[in-house]
Coordinates of C-alpha atoms in Angstrom, one line a residue:
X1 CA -7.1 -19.1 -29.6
X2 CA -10.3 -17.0 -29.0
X3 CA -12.2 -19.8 -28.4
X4 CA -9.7 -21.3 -26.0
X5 CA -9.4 -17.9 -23.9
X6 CA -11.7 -17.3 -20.8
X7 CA -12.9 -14.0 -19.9
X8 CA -14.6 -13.3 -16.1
X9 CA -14.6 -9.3 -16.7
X10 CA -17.1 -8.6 -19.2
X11 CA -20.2 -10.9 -17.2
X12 CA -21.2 -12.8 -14.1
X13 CA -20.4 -15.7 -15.9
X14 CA -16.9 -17.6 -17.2
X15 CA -17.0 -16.7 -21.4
X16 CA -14.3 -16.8 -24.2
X17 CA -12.9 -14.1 -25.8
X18 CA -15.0 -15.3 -29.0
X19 CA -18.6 -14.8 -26.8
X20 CA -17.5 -12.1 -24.7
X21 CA -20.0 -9.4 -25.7
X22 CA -17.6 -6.6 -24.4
X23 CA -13.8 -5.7 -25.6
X24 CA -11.7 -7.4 -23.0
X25 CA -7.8 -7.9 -23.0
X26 CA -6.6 -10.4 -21.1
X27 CA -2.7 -10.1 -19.5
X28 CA -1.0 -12.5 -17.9
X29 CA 2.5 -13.1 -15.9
X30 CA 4.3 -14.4 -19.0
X31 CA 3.4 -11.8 -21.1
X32 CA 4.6 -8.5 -19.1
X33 CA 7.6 -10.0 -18.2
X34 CA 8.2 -10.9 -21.7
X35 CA 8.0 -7.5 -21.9
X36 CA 9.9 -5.8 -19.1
X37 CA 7.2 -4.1 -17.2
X38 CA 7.6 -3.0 -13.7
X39 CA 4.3 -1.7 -13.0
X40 CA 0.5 -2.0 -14.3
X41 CA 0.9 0.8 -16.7
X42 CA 4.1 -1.1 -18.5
X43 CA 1.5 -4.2 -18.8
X44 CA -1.3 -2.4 -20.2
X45 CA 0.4 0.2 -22.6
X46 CA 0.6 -2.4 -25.6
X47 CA -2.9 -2.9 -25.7
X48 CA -5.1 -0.9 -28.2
X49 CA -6.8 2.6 -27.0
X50 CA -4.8 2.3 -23.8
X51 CA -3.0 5.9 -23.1
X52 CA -1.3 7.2 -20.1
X53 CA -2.0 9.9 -17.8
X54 CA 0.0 11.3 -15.2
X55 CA -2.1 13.2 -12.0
X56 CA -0.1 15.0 -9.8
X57 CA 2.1 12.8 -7.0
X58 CA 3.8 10.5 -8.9
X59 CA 0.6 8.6 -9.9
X60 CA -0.2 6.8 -12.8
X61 CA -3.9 6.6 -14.5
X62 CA -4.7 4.2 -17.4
X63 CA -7.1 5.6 -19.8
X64 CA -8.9 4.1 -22.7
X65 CA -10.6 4.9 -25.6
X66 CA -9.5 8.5 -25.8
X67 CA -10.6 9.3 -22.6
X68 CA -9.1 12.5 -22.1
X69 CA -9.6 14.1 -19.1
X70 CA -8.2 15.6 -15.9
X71 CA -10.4 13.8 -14.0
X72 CA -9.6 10.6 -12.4
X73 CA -13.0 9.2 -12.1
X74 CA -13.7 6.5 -14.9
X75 CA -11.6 3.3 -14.7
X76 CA -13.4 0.5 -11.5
X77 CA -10.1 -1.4 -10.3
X78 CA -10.5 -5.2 -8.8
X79 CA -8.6 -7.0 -7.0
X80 CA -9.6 -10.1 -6.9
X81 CA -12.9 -8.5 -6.9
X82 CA -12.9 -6.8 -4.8
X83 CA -13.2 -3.1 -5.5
X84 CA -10.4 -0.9 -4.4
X85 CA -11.0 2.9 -5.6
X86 CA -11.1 5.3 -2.7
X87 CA -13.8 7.1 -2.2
X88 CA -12.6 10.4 -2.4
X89 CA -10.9 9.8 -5.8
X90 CA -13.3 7.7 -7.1
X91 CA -9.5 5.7 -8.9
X92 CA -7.2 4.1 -7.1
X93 CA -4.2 5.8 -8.9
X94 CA -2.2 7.3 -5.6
X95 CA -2.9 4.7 -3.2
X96 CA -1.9 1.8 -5.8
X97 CA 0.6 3.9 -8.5
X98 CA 3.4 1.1 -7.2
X99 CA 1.8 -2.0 -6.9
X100 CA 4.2 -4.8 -7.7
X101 CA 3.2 -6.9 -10.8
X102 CA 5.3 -10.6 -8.9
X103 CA 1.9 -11.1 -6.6
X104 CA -0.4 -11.1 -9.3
X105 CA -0.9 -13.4 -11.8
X106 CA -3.0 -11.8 -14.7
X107 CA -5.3 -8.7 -15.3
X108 CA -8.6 -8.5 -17.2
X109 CA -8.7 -5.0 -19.0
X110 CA -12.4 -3.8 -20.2
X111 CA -12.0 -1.5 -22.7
X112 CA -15.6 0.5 -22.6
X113 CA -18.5 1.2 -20.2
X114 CA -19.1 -1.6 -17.3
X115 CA -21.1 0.2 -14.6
X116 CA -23.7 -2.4 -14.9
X117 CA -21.3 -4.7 -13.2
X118 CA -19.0 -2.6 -11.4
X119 CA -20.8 0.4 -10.6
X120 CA -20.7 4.3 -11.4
X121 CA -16.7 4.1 -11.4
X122 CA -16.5 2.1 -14.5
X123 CA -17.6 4.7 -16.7
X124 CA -15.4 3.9 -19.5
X125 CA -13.8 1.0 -18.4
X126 CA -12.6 -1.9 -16.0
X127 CA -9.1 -3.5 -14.5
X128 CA -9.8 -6.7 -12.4
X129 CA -6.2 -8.1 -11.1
X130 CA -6.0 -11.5 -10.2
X131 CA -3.7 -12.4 -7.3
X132 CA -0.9 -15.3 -7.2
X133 CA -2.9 -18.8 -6.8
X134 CA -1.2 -22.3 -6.6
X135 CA -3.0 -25.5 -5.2
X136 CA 0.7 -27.5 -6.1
X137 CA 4.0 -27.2 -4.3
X138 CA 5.4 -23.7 -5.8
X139 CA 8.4 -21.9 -5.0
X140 CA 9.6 -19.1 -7.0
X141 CA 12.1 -16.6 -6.3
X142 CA 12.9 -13.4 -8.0
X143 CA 15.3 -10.3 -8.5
X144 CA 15.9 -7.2 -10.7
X145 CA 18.6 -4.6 -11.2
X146 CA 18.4 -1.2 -13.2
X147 CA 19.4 1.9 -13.9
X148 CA 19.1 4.2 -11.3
X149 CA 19.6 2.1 -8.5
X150 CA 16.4 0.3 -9.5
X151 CA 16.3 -3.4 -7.7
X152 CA 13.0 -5.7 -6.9
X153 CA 12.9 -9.0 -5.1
X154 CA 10.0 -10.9 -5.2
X155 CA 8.7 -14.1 -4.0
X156 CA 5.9 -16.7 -4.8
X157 CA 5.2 -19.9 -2.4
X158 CA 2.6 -22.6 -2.1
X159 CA 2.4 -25.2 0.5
X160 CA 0.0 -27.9 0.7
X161 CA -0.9 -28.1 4.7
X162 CA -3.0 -31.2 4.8
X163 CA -5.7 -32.7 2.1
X164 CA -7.5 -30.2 0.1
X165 CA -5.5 -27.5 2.3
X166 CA -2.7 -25.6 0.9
X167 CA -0.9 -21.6 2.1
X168 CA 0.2 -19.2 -0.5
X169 CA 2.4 -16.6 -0.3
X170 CA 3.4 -13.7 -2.6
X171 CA 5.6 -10.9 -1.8
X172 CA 7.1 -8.1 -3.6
X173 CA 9.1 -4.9 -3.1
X174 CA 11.0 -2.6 -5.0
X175 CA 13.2 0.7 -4.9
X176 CA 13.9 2.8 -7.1
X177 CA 16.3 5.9 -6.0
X178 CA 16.9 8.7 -7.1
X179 CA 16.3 9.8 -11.0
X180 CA 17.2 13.7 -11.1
X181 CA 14.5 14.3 -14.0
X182 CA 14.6 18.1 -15.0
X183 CA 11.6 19.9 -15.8
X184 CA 10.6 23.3 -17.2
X185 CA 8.6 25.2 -15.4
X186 CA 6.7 29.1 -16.8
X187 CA 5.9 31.5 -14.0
X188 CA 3.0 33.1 -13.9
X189 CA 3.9 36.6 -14.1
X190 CA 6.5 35.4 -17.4
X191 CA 9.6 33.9 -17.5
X192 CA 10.6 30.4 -17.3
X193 CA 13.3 28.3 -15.3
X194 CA 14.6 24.3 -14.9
X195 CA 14.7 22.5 -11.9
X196 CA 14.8 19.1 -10.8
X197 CA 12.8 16.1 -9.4
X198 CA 14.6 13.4 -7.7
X199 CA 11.2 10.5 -8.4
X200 CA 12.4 8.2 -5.9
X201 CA 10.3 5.7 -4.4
X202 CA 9.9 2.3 -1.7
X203 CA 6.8 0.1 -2.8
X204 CA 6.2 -3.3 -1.1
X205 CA 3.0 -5.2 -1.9
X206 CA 2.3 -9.0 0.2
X207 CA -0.2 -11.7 -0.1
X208 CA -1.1 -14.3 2.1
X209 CA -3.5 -16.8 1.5
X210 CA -5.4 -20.2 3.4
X211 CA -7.0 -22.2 1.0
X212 CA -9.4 -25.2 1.2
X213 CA -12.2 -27.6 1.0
X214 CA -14.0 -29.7 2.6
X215 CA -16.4 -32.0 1.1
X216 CA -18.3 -29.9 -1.8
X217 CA -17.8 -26.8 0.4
X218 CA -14.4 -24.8 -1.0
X219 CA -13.3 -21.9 1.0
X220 CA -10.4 -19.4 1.4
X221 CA -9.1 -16.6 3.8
X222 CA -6.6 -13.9 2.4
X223 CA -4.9 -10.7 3.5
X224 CA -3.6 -8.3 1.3
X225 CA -1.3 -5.0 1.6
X226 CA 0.2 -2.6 -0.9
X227 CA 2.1 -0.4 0.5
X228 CA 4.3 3.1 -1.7
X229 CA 6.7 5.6 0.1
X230 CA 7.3 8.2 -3.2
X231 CA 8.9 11.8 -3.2
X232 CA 9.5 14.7 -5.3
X233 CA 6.7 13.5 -8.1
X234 CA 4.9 16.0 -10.4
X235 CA 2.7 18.3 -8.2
X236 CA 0.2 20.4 -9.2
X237 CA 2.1 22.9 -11.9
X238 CA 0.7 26.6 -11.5
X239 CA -2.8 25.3 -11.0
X240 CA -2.2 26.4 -7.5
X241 CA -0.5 29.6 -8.1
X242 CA 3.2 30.8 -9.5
X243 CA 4.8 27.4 -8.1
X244 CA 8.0 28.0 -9.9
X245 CA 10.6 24.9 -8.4
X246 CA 8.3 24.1 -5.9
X247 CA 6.2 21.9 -8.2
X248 CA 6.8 19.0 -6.6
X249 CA 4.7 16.2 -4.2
X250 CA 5.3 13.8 -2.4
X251 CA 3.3 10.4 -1.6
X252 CA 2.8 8.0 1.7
X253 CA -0.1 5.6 0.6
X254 CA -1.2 1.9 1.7
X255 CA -3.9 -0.7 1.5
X256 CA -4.9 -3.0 4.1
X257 CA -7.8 -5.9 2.7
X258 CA -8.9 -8.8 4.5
X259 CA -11.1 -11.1 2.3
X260 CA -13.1 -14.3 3.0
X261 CA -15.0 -16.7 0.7
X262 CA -16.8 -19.3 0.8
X263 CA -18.9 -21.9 -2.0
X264 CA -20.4 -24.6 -3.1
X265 CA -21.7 -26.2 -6.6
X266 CA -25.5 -27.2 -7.1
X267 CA -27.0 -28.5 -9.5
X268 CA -27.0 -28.8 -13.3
X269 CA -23.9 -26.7 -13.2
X270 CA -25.0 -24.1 -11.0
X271 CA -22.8 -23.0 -7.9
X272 CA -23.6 -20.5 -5.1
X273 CA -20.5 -18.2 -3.4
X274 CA -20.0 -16.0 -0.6
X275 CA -17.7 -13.1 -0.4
X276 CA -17.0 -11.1 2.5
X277 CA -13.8 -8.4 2.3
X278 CA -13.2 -5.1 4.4
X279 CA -10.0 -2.7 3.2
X280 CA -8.9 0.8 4.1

């Protein structure tokens, strides 16, 4: 099976997970929802060294390796590679907490240092996400119902528009209402009380995508948006002072990313591409 796997994440080239010269897990769509997972965290968790932080807002960071720390700097997330951390967290764990696993289609997880191919951010490690992508007539659609007033609907479409032309379509959203967690919390002066969080939250996340060729020259055009409505998360705690029931956040993020590529093969197996994205 090693032989037979192929790994993008570990170097500019296509290996197995026999040659890869770096630890790489590779997840795809059957395999979380063989699982049950809702999120990226659910489809990670099962791999080795993979541990789960949770930052203040209702975000959740994947660390590796023992990698135990407050920070959030460490972990370089792709999609479809393009590089999404923001650049004042260096992670992109509260614009992205939410993002619905329906529009993608598998993950690449690098266990260990890659800054040498994703820069300074992948410090100790790597998650590249690979998007929905059908060149055959695809319709698939989805729903999901639990506790808490949890539901999802999801959607997954590919239409051929003419010869070597197709349009593919993935969307996703989810809500998840109100969970009335109770929490401890220790003033500062002494004494401790309960209270509780309500971790409610609206995530949508859409892909649209031209695809084609023309001759040897293949090219695509895709826009992407992930968008996460959360409130009353874990805030800060008494980081910022004698909080008491107060310790609470709330979260309005999004992601906009436009991406165009273009390529072509050469020769003796060589090929030449061009990528162009812009996302805020």
């Amino acid at each position: 099976h090693l032989s037979k796997l192929k790994i993008t994440a570990a170097s500019a080239f296509t290996e197995t997970a026999l040659d890869s010269s770096a630890t790489v897990s590779v997840v795809n769509r059957a395999d979380w929802e063989r699982r049950g997972a809702r999120n990226l965290p659910d489809a990670v968790m099962h791999l080795p060294g993979v541990m789960l932080m949770q930052p203040p807002a209702g975000g959740k960071l994947i660390q590796v390796r023992s990698y135990d720390s407050t920070a959030l700097r460490g972990r370089a997330t792709m999609i479809d590679g393009v590089p999404i951390n923001t650049f004042a967290f260096g992670s992109e764990v509260f614009s992205n907490a939410e993002l619905q696993l329906p529009v993608l289609d598998s993950l690449e997880l690098v266990r260990g240092p890659s800054s040498i191919l994703y820069g300074s951010d992948a410090f100790h490690s790597a998650l590249l996400l690979s998007t929905y992508r059908s060149a055959v007539p695809d319709l698939l659609i989805s729903a999901e119902v639990g506790n808490d007033q949890y539901r999802q609907l999801a959607l997954r479409a590919s239409q051929p528009l003419a010869d070597r032309h197709t349009l593919q379509v993935a969307l996703a959203g989810a809500h998840q209402g109100d969970q009335g967690f109770d929490y401890d919390y220790q003033s500062i002066g002494g004494g401790s009380g309960r209270a509780e969080r309500s971790g409610r939250y609206d995530a949508a996340t859409g892909l649209v995508r031209w695809e084609g060729a023309s001759g040897d020259l293949g090219y695509h055009l895709q826009l992407f948006v992930d968008k996460t409505d959360a409130e009353q998360f874990p805030g800060g705690g008494t980081l910022t002072g004698d909080t008491r029931n107060l310790d609470i956040a709330d979260r309005n993020a999004e992601l906009w990313m436009v991406k165009g590529q273009i390529g072509a093969p050469l020769a003796a197996g060589w090929s030449w591409q061009l990528d162009s994205y812009y996302w805020e």
